[in-house]
Amino acid sequence: MAPRRLLSRLRALMAGGTAKLSDIVALVAAESVAEVCSVYALRAGEILELRATEGLNAQAVGRTRLRVGEGIVGLVAATGQMLNLADAQNHPAFAYRPELGEEKFASMLAVPVRRAGRTTGVLTVQNRAPRHYSDDETDVLETVALFVADMLAADGNDTREGFTGSLPRQFDAALLSPGIVFGSVHLPATMLAPKRLLADDTAAELARLHKALRDMRQGLDSLIETQLPAGAAPRDILEATRQVAADDGWLRRVTEVIRGGLSAEAAVHRVAQDFRARMRTMADPYLRERLADLEDLAGRLISALTGASAVPAAVAGMILLVRRLGPAQLLEWHARGIGGVVIEEGSAGGHAAILARALGLPGLGGARGAIDAANTGDEAVLDADEGTLILRPDPSVRQAYERALEARAVRSAAWQTLRDAPCLTRDGTPFTLMMNAGLTLELDQLATTGAQGIGLFRTEIAMMARGSVPDAAEQAAIYGRVLDVAGDKPVYFRTLDLGSDKLLPDSPLSEEENPAMGWRSLRVGLDRPAILRRQLRALLLAAAGRKLSVMFPMVATLSEYRQARGLLYAEAARMRPAPEKLQVGTMLEVPALMWMLPELMSEVDFVSIGSNDLMQFVFAADRGTSSLAERYDFLSVPMLRLVYSIIQAAEAAAVPLSVCGEAASRPLDAAVLMAIGIRTLSMSASSLLGVKEALSALDLVAFRSFLETLRRTAATYTSLRDPIGAWARDHGLNV
Ligand code: PEP
Ligand code: MG
């Protein structure tokens, strides 16, 4: 093909504004070696329809249809990957369509047509002679596909919904960050193809690219400097984005594409699309996260090139709908005041989700199909408590949510008055409420919730957010900041609890059949003690002579606890200044330890029940499997008996005991824990005042006698939640 000539004629054709698909296929067939050029468009129901052809039977246009996955064309649409075949008819996927008359054409090059990250069609060229198309030829065809994408969309042949686009739609989604938002939807413009696709002056485009790169790097630097305090974990995430910017693999590719005749913005767009398509099929969570960083970067570069802001000003309160989102982008959108976020390919362990939780921004993941069904400006309800996104809600649904939100607003205003109130049940029993945290970003919630300390600081969260376990000095800076902000309030640092679903980017995917019960957490720490020792040293350094409490996760035997404690004491013996007081304890989350309680209690300074893991191991029910989520209940006889026996063992040895799993965050469960003797609960900051409200209204004496009766009459129930909930509501508790 003669790429430059073809592209400049294509530009002239498009400039007229009246070009049709048939003109484009005719031009490609005339200006390249191809004897055939055809366009297939994706129709509703995953059908690809022949929309234009030069060289095949014209009668087949509008008639030949293939399912996605069927034939060469269907395979390209299904995988999003081009196929370059010298002998197409003998390819296993080839599907014979007699009406096309393509028997005489041996070779075929088929490229996906993409728009906003979705495949919307397939563009093909064919030749009689068996031949392999060159890199230049595939490059040109991919460029033509950009124009075809625009034309398919303009033709109304886009896969977006037609008349159903005004009807309400509901999508199930995964919880990324809790909360409910009601607002209009925003789909960012950077998901759309740039307007200016071709450019004659390659040198000028390369110069534009380099200037944009410089501007973007400066923008990132100032974002890092101005938005984030030193030592904050997201700072590291932004730096990861900056490093991706410096990676020259993809920059080289962008340069090549510009040399092929594309404008700088079209080249960035195209290379990002290629990466997206290639990486979409990868299961590796690390690579998927890197892709989010790359998309972040592509969006920034395109904005720097086109002058369009990646984040428009007027988005306050809107619900952002994106396929992927890098952490840096999330921070920017948050700064502009978005009310919530839906990340179609987001997962709860992803960087953006960790940040959303730290920022208190409601978020959903999944909601497949929502982006295609939504238009900017549509009203929507994002209900991260129930895991649903409702587009264009019915007036009655909308009103119900509006009422619920008003009630919430009244409640949270009332909660503020609770913040400084003493923690006492209605009948005067004192209790302690602490918060769980994992990012320094969350620390200001100590003051806003009135939490009495940090009952669980999950150190691995900060490491996951930054992507690695840094050296002792850097870790000490993070932990030191936590202690500075906490002041006199206690902080319980848990050592790294990595593994299972909490993976660092560079850790290989586990090949264990059962990673939650595999070589994870403290087990790794004891077998490879260098990292654990480094962390213990960092904690001691951070304490700098202050009090320090260290807690070990996933302890299954007394000997594991002793070994871990031995490492801590050995580091402490070398540290100057030594902590004023060094306390060491363990999470209670592995059942085996429950039969070693008396011995354990004589050797710990405190213990904390990790109800999330304890539940999953007691019921043999994976905590991440949503189909099991409702099957077993914390409010059940076995769990309550178990917790009760822990309380007795702790009381007998006068060891402080808390609960720091999710059960502590639920007002009803918290009330039951109080009734059986727990006095310290540690939970997510957003739940704290709600729990305080419920416990403050609780008449513990009356509740305990109700529970005694229930235990006798309902001992065989799988869950005690319904009768307990009914009692609580009858007695004015907001549960
Ligand atoms: C738990 O298991 O209950 C717990 C608090 O730890 P994590 O949720 O971090 O596993
Ligand atoms: Mg746990």
XYZ file of C-alpha atoms and ligand atoms in Angstrom:
746
model
C 0.000 0.000 0.000
C 1.112 3.579 -0.426
C 0.283 4.757 3.049
C 0.833 8.497 2.692
C -1.128 8.786 -0.531
C -3.951 6.656 0.792
C -4.131 8.661 3.996
C -4.035 12.030 2.280
C -6.796 10.974 -0.126
C -8.740 9.671 2.831
C -8.398 13.025 4.540
C -9.596 14.848 1.440
C -12.551 12.486 1.277
C -13.457 13.016 4.927
C -13.032 16.799 4.648
C -15.943 16.889 2.207
C -18.188 15.805 5.079
C -20.375 13.628 2.878
C -18.221 10.498 2.656
C -19.971 7.167 3.030
C -18.613 3.791 4.111
C -18.815 2.662 0.499
C -16.472 5.527 -0.467
C -13.930 4.452 2.133
C -13.859 0.801 1.061
C -13.610 1.874 -2.589
C -10.706 4.157 -1.752
C -8.813 1.470 0.173
C -9.301 -1.044 -2.649
C -8.142 1.520 -5.223
C -5.182 2.922 -3.321
C -3.685 -0.228 -1.860
C -2.716 -3.659 -3.056
C -5.997 -4.989 -1.714
C -8.518 -6.334 -4.187
C -11.296 -6.401 -1.630
C -12.128 -4.086 1.252
C -15.185 -4.613 3.483
C -16.707 -3.247 6.662
C -18.768 -5.281 9.115
C -20.694 -3.457 11.850
C -21.698 -4.832 15.215
C -25.459 -4.955 15.637
C -27.594 -5.552 18.707
C -27.514 -9.186 19.774
C -23.790 -9.614 19.060
C -24.302 -9.863 15.315
C -21.836 -8.557 12.735
C -23.453 -7.331 9.543
C -21.701 -6.599 6.252
C -22.204 -2.847 5.779
C -20.035 -2.064 2.772
C -17.749 -3.892 0.359
C -15.592 -3.261 -2.645
C -14.705 -6.479 -4.408
C -17.205 -8.901 -2.840
C -20.769 -9.320 -4.023
C -22.571 -6.004 -3.430
C -25.850 -7.886 -3.003
C -24.547 -9.328 0.244
C -24.442 -5.887 1.944
C -27.044 -5.864 4.707
C -27.588 -9.602 4.248
C -24.431 -11.362 5.347
C -24.420 -11.742 9.082
C -22.064 -13.524 11.432
C -22.259 -14.021 15.142
C -19.444 -12.596 17.263
C -16.980 -15.482 17.448
C -18.117 -16.946 14.114
C -15.801 -16.874 11.122
C -12.599 -14.842 10.822
C -14.524 -11.593 11.189
C -16.388 -12.859 14.241
C -13.155 -14.042 15.812
C -11.554 -10.624 15.397
C -14.598 -8.994 16.971
C -14.556 -11.469 19.861
C -10.860 -11.149 20.663
C -10.274 -7.538 19.642
C -7.079 -8.753 17.933
C -6.271 -8.395 14.234
C -5.734 -11.477 12.069
C -3.236 -11.513 9.211
C -3.788 -14.718 7.198
C -2.153 -15.858 3.966
C -4.629 -18.733 3.645
C -7.831 -17.564 5.296
C -10.073 -20.297 3.908
C -8.131 -22.998 5.657
C -8.148 -21.216 8.990
C -10.155 -23.279 11.512
C -12.475 -20.334 12.201
C -13.318 -19.679 8.528
C -17.096 -19.673 7.907
C -18.259 -20.060 4.321
C -20.935 -17.612 3.152
C -21.876 -18.453 -0.444
C -23.507 -15.063 -1.144
C -20.201 -13.217 -0.637
C -18.310 -14.772 -3.537
C -15.036 -14.756 -1.645
C -13.848 -18.221 -2.757
C -11.243 -16.724 -5.067
C -9.536 -14.653 -2.355
C -6.897 -16.513 -0.392
C -5.360 -13.948 1.939
C -7.117 -11.724 4.412
C -6.230 -9.017 6.899
C -8.979 -8.227 9.407
C -8.652 -5.479 12.053
C -11.085 -4.556 14.795
C -12.903 -1.225 14.598
C -12.999 0.264 18.072
C -14.666 3.176 19.709
C -14.460 4.187 23.356
C -12.655 0.954 24.107
C -15.322 -1.295 22.608
C -15.137 -3.238 19.366
C -17.903 -1.879 17.134
C -17.020 -3.568 13.859
C -14.368 -5.227 11.712
C -12.533 -3.871 8.666
C -11.058 -6.381 6.214
C -8.965 -6.471 3.056
C -8.492 -9.548 0.880
C -6.289 -10.653 -2.024
C -6.358 -13.504 -4.497
C -2.733 -14.446 -4.018
C -1.704 -15.940 -0.682
C 0.302 -13.199 1.027
C 1.176 -11.998 4.475
C 0.406 -8.288 4.897
C 3.362 -6.143 6.000
C 3.561 -4.083 9.185
C 3.080 -0.912 7.150
C -0.027 -2.345 5.577
C -1.531 -3.387 8.891
C -0.706 0.053 10.313
C -2.541 1.791 7.501
C -5.570 -0.434 7.840
C -5.707 0.273 11.579
C -5.654 3.990 10.812
C -8.486 3.592 8.325
C -10.360 1.736 11.069
C -10.326 4.921 13.173
C -12.312 6.712 10.446
C -14.609 3.767 10.024
C -15.309 3.843 13.784
C -16.424 7.461 13.526
C -18.608 6.714 10.549
C -20.271 3.717 12.158
C -21.057 5.824 15.192
C -22.344 8.741 13.095
C -24.424 6.353 11.018
C -26.291 5.290 14.103
C -24.761 1.889 13.647
C -23.069 2.231 16.956
C -23.762 -0.552 19.413
C -25.238 1.882 21.902
C -28.814 1.249 22.684
C -31.428 2.693 20.375
C -34.941 3.420 21.604
C -34.225 1.679 24.919
C -31.802 4.524 25.690
C -34.481 6.410 27.585
C -35.775 3.543 29.706
C -34.676 2.787 33.269
C -31.949 0.170 33.525
C -30.567 -1.554 36.562
C -27.090 -3.107 36.790
C -25.679 -5.402 39.434
C -22.258 -4.331 40.521
C -19.541 -5.063 43.027
C -18.909 -2.847 46.012
C -15.739 -0.799 45.745
C -16.489 1.837 48.357
C -19.703 2.212 50.394
C -22.396 4.890 50.151
C -25.361 6.031 48.070
C -25.316 8.853 45.528
C -28.032 10.288 43.392
C -26.858 12.441 40.479
C -26.317 12.701 36.778
C -23.927 10.541 34.880
C -20.690 11.781 33.362
C -18.811 9.868 30.649
C -15.380 11.461 30.137
C -14.608 12.868 26.716
C -11.160 11.270 26.663
C -12.858 7.955 26.025
C -13.870 9.272 22.610
C -11.644 9.342 19.548
C -9.784 12.613 18.845
C -11.214 14.797 16.090
C -7.983 15.459 14.204
C -6.686 12.110 13.001
C -4.169 12.736 10.227
C -1.209 15.077 9.954
C 1.215 15.776 7.111
C 4.029 17.322 9.082
C 5.513 14.448 11.072
C 8.246 16.587 12.624
C 5.684 19.085 13.915
C 3.596 16.281 15.425
C 6.626 14.785 17.154
C 7.482 18.209 18.555
C 3.895 18.554 19.818
C 4.148 15.141 21.458
C 7.345 16.026 23.288
C 5.995 19.354 24.468
C 2.838 17.645 25.713
C 4.921 15.083 27.560
C 6.851 17.834 29.305
C 3.666 19.692 30.222
C 2.073 16.527 31.498
C 5.069 15.618 33.650
C 5.053 19.091 35.155
C 1.331 18.744 35.823
C 1.925 15.435 37.583
C 4.749 16.891 39.638
C 2.611 19.742 40.842
C -0.264 17.363 41.582
C 2.118 15.354 43.746
C 3.487 18.434 45.468
C 0.287 20.337 46.069
C -2.338 17.711 46.631
C -0.620 15.204 48.800
C 1.203 15.489 52.047
C 4.658 13.941 52.198
C 4.533 10.315 53.225
C 0.972 9.814 51.996
C 0.681 6.497 50.220
C -1.150 7.814 47.121
C 1.886 9.954 46.465
C 3.684 6.759 45.583
C 0.892 5.732 43.286
C 1.196 9.011 41.404
C 4.877 8.439 41.151
C 4.160 5.059 39.606
C 2.126 6.895 36.960
C 5.037 9.225 36.398
C 7.312 6.245 35.907
C 4.985 4.782 33.327
C 5.296 8.140 31.538
C 9.032 7.637 31.375
C 8.750 4.099 30.004
C 9.876 4.298 26.435
C 8.277 1.112 25.061
C 4.937 2.686 24.418
C 6.445 6.083 23.544
C 8.437 4.416 20.780
C 5.229 2.906 19.483
C 3.485 6.313 19.547
C 6.383 7.810 17.601
C 6.151 5.071 14.980
C 2.443 5.657 14.534
C 2.991 9.414 14.137
C 5.586 8.631 11.468
C 2.870 6.624 9.738
C 0.894 9.847 9.225
C -1.314 10.214 12.283
C -1.677 13.304 14.446
C -0.008 13.088 17.855
C -3.329 12.796 19.706
C -4.628 10.128 17.328
C -1.376 8.187 17.769
C -1.621 8.258 21.575
C -5.261 7.239 21.348
C -4.493 4.419 18.977
C -1.557 3.015 20.961
C -3.599 3.148 24.181
C -6.381 1.265 22.387
C -3.956 -1.403 21.201
C -2.564 -1.886 24.698
C -6.061 -2.018 26.114
C -7.137 -4.680 23.649
C -4.049 -6.768 24.243
C -4.100 -6.519 27.995
C -7.821 -6.971 28.425
C -7.356 -10.704 28.034
C -4.695 -10.919 30.735
C -5.676 -12.300 34.088
C -2.668 -10.877 35.908
C -3.978 -8.200 38.289
C -0.634 -6.411 38.233
C -0.736 -5.934 34.464
C -4.334 -4.818 34.680
C -3.380 -2.180 37.211
C -0.502 -1.050 34.984
C -3.043 -0.658 32.213
C -5.044 1.708 34.403
C -1.863 3.752 34.886
C -1.308 3.773 31.149
C -4.862 4.886 30.451
C -4.469 7.603 33.013
C -1.429 8.733 31.130
C -2.998 8.529 27.672
C -5.926 10.647 28.892
C -3.531 13.245 30.285
C -1.438 13.349 27.132
C -4.459 13.721 24.882
C -5.693 16.591 27.056
C -2.277 18.226 26.942
C -2.267 17.855 23.147
C -5.779 19.021 22.442
C -6.011 21.609 25.187
C -9.201 19.916 26.395
C -9.263 19.360 30.099
C -9.243 15.678 31.020
C -11.499 16.658 33.866
C -14.124 19.264 32.947
C -14.995 21.804 35.617
C -18.705 21.247 36.048
C -18.872 17.728 37.380
C -19.681 18.428 41.009
C -21.944 15.737 42.385
C -21.915 13.751 39.160
C -21.444 10.008 38.903
C -18.384 9.221 36.831
C -18.701 6.176 34.584
C -15.438 4.798 33.240
C -14.036 1.521 32.068
C -10.800 1.878 33.997
C -9.405 4.530 36.210
C -5.888 5.220 37.413
C -5.406 6.447 40.956
C -4.065 9.801 39.806
C -7.178 10.374 37.730
C -9.380 9.418 40.642
C -7.700 12.030 42.825
C -8.297 14.676 40.185
C -11.933 13.798 39.684
C -12.380 13.785 43.426
C -10.828 17.247 43.663
C -13.449 18.470 41.151
C -16.179 17.169 43.398
C -17.604 14.079 41.721
C -20.172 12.375 43.899
C -19.423 8.770 43.018
C -17.649 6.532 40.581
C -18.431 3.391 38.599
C -15.362 1.605 37.227
C -16.520 -1.077 34.832
C -13.304 -3.035 35.087
C -12.496 -2.093 38.665
C -12.026 -4.531 41.514
C -12.150 -3.944 45.237
C -8.427 -4.648 45.593
C -7.439 -2.182 42.857
C -5.627 1.043 43.586
C -8.557 3.222 42.627
C -10.891 1.315 44.958
C -8.455 1.588 47.861
C -8.267 5.325 47.255
C -12.034 5.688 46.878
C -12.529 4.083 50.276
C -9.853 6.267 51.807
C -11.539 9.347 50.322
C -15.042 8.241 51.333
C -16.171 8.339 47.704
C -18.945 5.815 46.949
C -17.922 3.441 44.180
C -19.049 0.398 42.240
C -17.148 -2.036 40.062
C -18.477 -4.171 37.252
C -21.924 -2.931 36.168
C -21.164 -4.438 32.762
C -22.991 -2.724 29.945
C -23.704 0.451 31.912
C -21.343 2.573 29.839
C -22.986 1.514 26.604
C -26.429 2.148 28.026
C -25.691 5.545 29.559
C -25.508 9.039 28.131
C -23.794 11.962 29.819
C -26.456 13.809 31.775
C -28.703 10.793 32.440
C -29.908 10.630 35.992
C -28.673 7.704 38.026
C -28.629 6.181 41.473
C -25.371 4.644 42.611
C -26.202 2.410 45.541
C -22.932 0.935 46.753
C -24.656 -0.408 49.848
C -26.823 -2.718 47.756
C -24.377 -3.049 44.844
C -26.630 -1.575 42.154
C -26.510 1.170 39.602
C -29.874 2.393 38.350
C -29.821 4.483 35.180
C -32.716 6.824 34.440
C -34.615 5.644 37.529
C -38.373 5.591 37.508
C -39.839 8.619 39.377
C -41.048 6.342 42.186
C -37.593 4.762 42.591
C -36.040 8.186 42.505
C -38.369 9.472 45.179
C -37.684 6.472 47.379
C -33.955 7.140 47.124
C -34.437 10.849 47.714
C -36.329 10.086 50.900
C -33.662 7.598 51.979
C -30.939 10.161 51.333
C -32.779 12.861 53.277
C -33.166 10.501 56.184
C -29.460 9.702 55.982
C -28.533 13.382 55.922
C -30.626 14.008 59.025
C -29.044 10.999 60.677
C -25.488 11.938 59.867
C -26.091 15.502 61.129
C -27.383 13.965 64.341
C -24.332 11.703 64.424
C -22.026 14.691 64.512
C -23.450 15.640 67.883
C -22.626 12.100 68.976
C -18.966 12.474 68.126
C -17.915 13.977 71.431
C -20.528 12.246 73.563
C -19.186 9.666 76.010
C -19.393 6.033 74.916
C -22.041 4.706 77.303
C -24.992 2.420 76.721
C -28.375 3.699 77.855
C -27.923 1.895 81.134
C -24.445 3.300 81.650
C -22.049 0.554 80.502
C -18.894 2.081 79.016
C -17.447 0.891 75.693
C -14.550 1.838 73.408
C -14.860 2.478 69.667
C -11.768 2.583 67.520
C -11.287 2.791 63.788
C -9.520 0.570 61.283
C -7.192 2.260 58.807
C -4.603 1.438 56.202
C -3.689 4.722 54.514
C -2.362 7.890 56.083
C -5.087 9.626 54.096
C -7.636 8.170 56.495
C -6.067 9.598 59.613
C -8.103 12.789 59.745
C -11.127 10.580 60.394
C -9.809 10.002 63.881
C -10.896 13.554 64.635
C -14.056 13.586 62.514
C -15.455 10.411 64.076
C -14.092 10.853 67.566
C -12.582 7.346 67.379
C -10.660 6.494 70.525
C -7.732 5.026 68.628
C -6.783 2.842 65.698
C -7.669 -0.697 66.677
C -6.275 -2.151 63.460
C -3.785 -0.479 61.154
C -3.536 -2.788 58.134
C 0.038 -2.076 57.066
C -0.293 -4.072 53.852
C -2.852 -1.621 52.436
C -0.321 1.201 52.270
C 2.137 -1.208 50.634
C -0.443 -2.342 48.093
C -1.289 1.255 47.300
C 2.345 2.063 46.668
C 3.039 -1.208 44.902
C 5.985 -2.442 46.964
C 7.351 -2.863 50.462
C 9.774 0.041 50.912
C 12.896 0.116 53.067
C 12.744 0.557 56.814
C 13.249 4.331 56.753
C 10.417 4.905 54.295
C 8.097 2.594 56.185
C 9.043 4.315 59.430
C 7.985 7.656 57.901
C 4.497 6.236 57.225
C 4.091 4.626 60.652
C 5.551 7.676 62.372
C 2.935 9.863 60.757
C 0.206 7.544 62.007
C 1.571 7.842 65.548
C 1.947 11.632 65.220
C -1.666 12.089 64.171
C -2.968 9.623 66.758
C -1.153 11.469 69.556
C -2.260 9.952 72.858
C -4.723 7.592 71.232
C -3.545 3.967 70.945
C -2.598 2.474 67.571
C -2.410 -1.266 66.940
C -0.138 -1.907 63.986
C -0.700 -5.220 62.303
C 2.309 -6.651 60.466
C 2.003 -7.396 56.749
C -0.984 -9.599 55.984
C -0.251 -10.130 52.295
C -1.390 -13.040 50.170
C -4.722 -14.530 49.179
C -6.578 -11.545 47.693
C -4.085 -8.963 48.959
C -1.219 -9.099 46.500
C 1.627 -6.795 45.726
C 1.990 -6.056 42.032
C 5.239 -7.939 41.646
C 4.147 -11.067 43.466
C 3.602 -13.991 41.116
C 0.030 -15.246 40.987
C -0.395 -18.008 43.501
C -0.529 -21.475 42.059
C -1.988 -22.821 45.256
C -5.461 -24.247 44.961
C -6.528 -22.443 48.055
C -4.548 -19.233 48.553
C -6.663 -18.044 51.527
C -5.381 -21.081 53.378
C -2.004 -21.051 51.710
C 1.467 -19.733 52.284
C 0.454 -16.216 53.198
C 0.625 -13.524 55.815
C 2.700 -14.380 58.922
C 3.621 -17.752 57.426
C 5.658 -15.970 54.769
C 6.972 -13.568 57.401
C 8.358 -16.416 59.491
C 9.758 -18.461 56.614
C 11.404 -15.430 54.989
C 12.032 -13.229 57.998
C 14.013 -10.449 56.290
C 10.902 -8.504 55.284
C 9.190 -9.018 58.623
C 12.312 -7.923 60.510
C 12.580 -4.869 58.320
C 8.990 -3.985 59.118
C 9.469 -4.519 62.849
C 12.535 -2.302 62.728
C 10.535 0.361 60.889
C 7.805 0.237 63.535
C 10.344 0.588 66.345
C 12.043 3.452 64.523
C 8.696 5.165 64.003
C 7.852 4.841 67.679
C 11.056 6.761 68.486
C 10.692 6.055 72.166
C 6.887 6.295 72.237
C 4.497 3.439 73.056
C 4.192 0.766 70.387
C 1.652 -2.032 69.928
C 2.337 -4.716 67.342
C -0.180 -7.343 66.311
C 0.465 -10.465 64.205
C -2.078 -11.768 61.662
C -3.057 -15.358 60.798
C -1.398 -16.933 63.816
C -2.366 -20.622 63.930
C -0.108 -21.999 66.668
C 1.498 -20.770 69.822
C 4.889 -21.465 68.366
C 4.231 -19.156 65.402
C 3.277 -16.430 67.824
C 6.410 -17.025 69.898
C 8.657 -16.940 66.851
C 7.117 -13.680 65.643
C 7.343 -12.129 69.085
C 10.976 -13.328 69.293
C 11.786 -11.399 66.103
C 10.153 -8.287 67.537
C 11.981 -8.520 70.843
C 15.298 -9.113 69.083
C 14.840 -5.954 67.009
C 13.631 -4.028 70.049
C 16.704 -5.017 72.033
C 18.872 -3.284 69.452
C 16.750 -0.163 69.064
C 17.608 3.142 70.708
C 15.602 4.798 72.033
C 13.550 1.772 73.059
C 9.786 2.249 73.090
C 8.407 3.565 76.360
C 6.141 0.520 76.348
C 6.125 -2.326 73.847
C 2.953 -4.372 73.614
C 2.590 -7.461 71.487
C -0.493 -9.406 70.595
C -2.241 -11.382 67.921
C -5.297 -11.501 65.759
C -7.634 -14.365 66.560
C -8.686 -15.591 63.158
C -7.523 -19.197 62.785
C -9.724 -21.756 64.577
C -6.814 -23.919 65.827
C -5.816 -21.147 68.184
C -9.255 -21.271 69.820
C -8.278 -24.485 71.586
C -5.042 -22.976 72.876
C -6.546 -19.913 74.484
C -5.390 -20.335 78.101
C -1.769 -20.871 77.030
C -1.941 -18.074 74.473
C -3.485 -15.592 76.890
C -0.617 -16.015 79.322
C 1.822 -14.788 76.668
C 0.054 -11.862 74.967
C -0.519 -8.252 75.933
C -3.762 -8.041 73.933
C -5.782 -9.952 71.320
C -8.224 -8.929 68.607
C -10.835 -11.065 66.903
C -10.639 -10.898 63.106
C -14.199 -11.956 62.489
C -13.819 -11.900 58.699
C -11.234 -14.640 58.534
C -12.534 -16.438 61.601
C -15.976 -16.718 59.968
C -14.566 -18.023 56.717
C -12.508 -20.700 58.442
C -15.184 -21.709 60.956
C -17.845 -22.156 58.267
C -15.384 -23.268 55.570
C -16.900 -20.532 53.409
C -14.653 -18.301 51.328
C -15.187 -14.676 52.346
C -14.830 -13.407 48.770
C -17.446 -15.701 47.222
C -20.573 -13.619 46.846
C -22.893 -16.627 46.468
C -21.928 -17.684 50.003
C -22.225 -14.216 51.492
C -25.749 -14.743 52.839
C -25.452 -18.395 53.672
C -23.810 -18.192 57.085
C -24.180 -15.506 59.662
C -22.006 -14.070 62.368
C -25.172 -13.773 64.455
C -25.439 -17.526 64.886
C -24.991 -19.878 67.799
C -21.599 -21.318 66.788
C -19.971 -17.906 66.269
C -21.443 -16.437 69.436
C -20.396 -19.472 71.488
C -16.903 -19.179 70.090
C -16.644 -15.458 70.807
C -18.017 -16.074 74.280
C -15.322 -18.638 75.025
C -12.677 -16.147 73.863
C -14.147 -13.501 76.165
C -13.976 -15.898 79.115
C -10.357 -16.852 78.392
C -9.347 -13.197 77.990
C -11.132 -12.158 81.181
C -9.579 -15.011 83.144
C -6.118 -13.805 82.115
C -7.032 -10.081 82.243
C -5.960 -9.672 78.603
C -7.552 -6.751 76.690
C -9.776 -8.071 73.888
C -11.316 -6.316 70.884
C -13.157 -7.230 67.698
C -11.800 -5.634 64.524
C -13.502 -7.584 61.703
C -16.515 -6.341 59.743
C -18.926 -7.628 62.397
C -17.870 -4.697 64.576
C -19.042 -2.280 61.853
C -22.638 -3.512 61.874
C -24.749 -1.892 64.606
C -26.791 -5.028 65.313
C -23.737 -7.296 65.536
C -21.965 -4.697 67.661
C -24.906 -4.671 70.078
C -24.804 -8.457 70.367
C -21.044 -8.399 70.950
C -21.592 -5.878 73.749
C -24.280 -8.071 75.246
C -21.981 -11.079 75.453
C -19.146 -9.096 76.981
C -17.030 -7.374 74.286
C -16.200 -3.786 75.287
C -13.833 -2.669 72.507
C -14.770 -2.583 68.832
C -12.671 -1.387 65.918
C -14.324 -0.695 62.572
C -14.232 1.294 59.349
C -14.451 4.995 60.144
C -17.625 5.444 58.103
C -19.495 3.008 60.373
C -18.335 4.370 63.687
C -20.962 6.967 64.507
C -23.796 4.694 63.375
C -22.555 2.000 65.755
C -22.174 4.564 68.507
C -25.732 5.740 67.986
C -27.106 2.189 68.248
C -25.026 1.276 71.301
C -25.871 4.532 73.069
C -29.563 3.713 72.711
C -29.111 0.131 73.927
C -30.488 -1.056 77.246
C -27.937 -3.774 77.825
C -29.744 -5.443 80.730
C -32.990 -5.858 78.816
C -31.177 -6.933 75.663
C -29.135 -9.548 77.485
C -32.207 -11.147 78.989
C -33.870 -11.232 75.552
C -30.754 -12.948 74.133
C -30.731 -15.539 76.946
C -34.279 -16.541 76.077
C -33.511 -16.570 72.380
C -30.514 -18.824 72.891
C -32.761 -21.363 74.549
C -35.603 -21.189 72.039
C -33.697 -20.707 68.794
C -30.433 -22.566 69.312
C -30.801 -24.525 66.089
C -31.491 -21.518 63.858
C -28.895 -20.938 61.144
C -29.136 -17.229 61.834
C -30.462 -15.277 64.792
C -30.446 -12.010 62.854
C -34.174 -11.684 62.208
C -35.454 -12.089 65.763
C -32.625 -9.968 67.186
C -33.208 -7.276 64.554
C -36.936 -7.236 65.326
C -36.246 -6.777 69.050
C -33.733 -4.016 68.362
C -36.093 -2.077 66.116
C -38.960 -2.497 68.590
C -36.684 -0.962 71.193
C -35.814 2.085 69.112
C -32.380 1.021 67.868
C -31.304 2.247 64.449
C -29.938 -1.002 63.060
C -10.352 -10.077 59.748
O -9.960 -11.091 59.183
O -11.435 -10.000 60.365
C -9.545 -8.853 59.733
C -9.859 -7.809 60.465
O -8.485 -8.816 58.882
P -8.609 -8.639 57.295
O -10.030 -8.268 56.987
O -7.642 -7.590 56.943
O -8.242 -10.007 56.817
Mg -7.917 -11.278 58.513
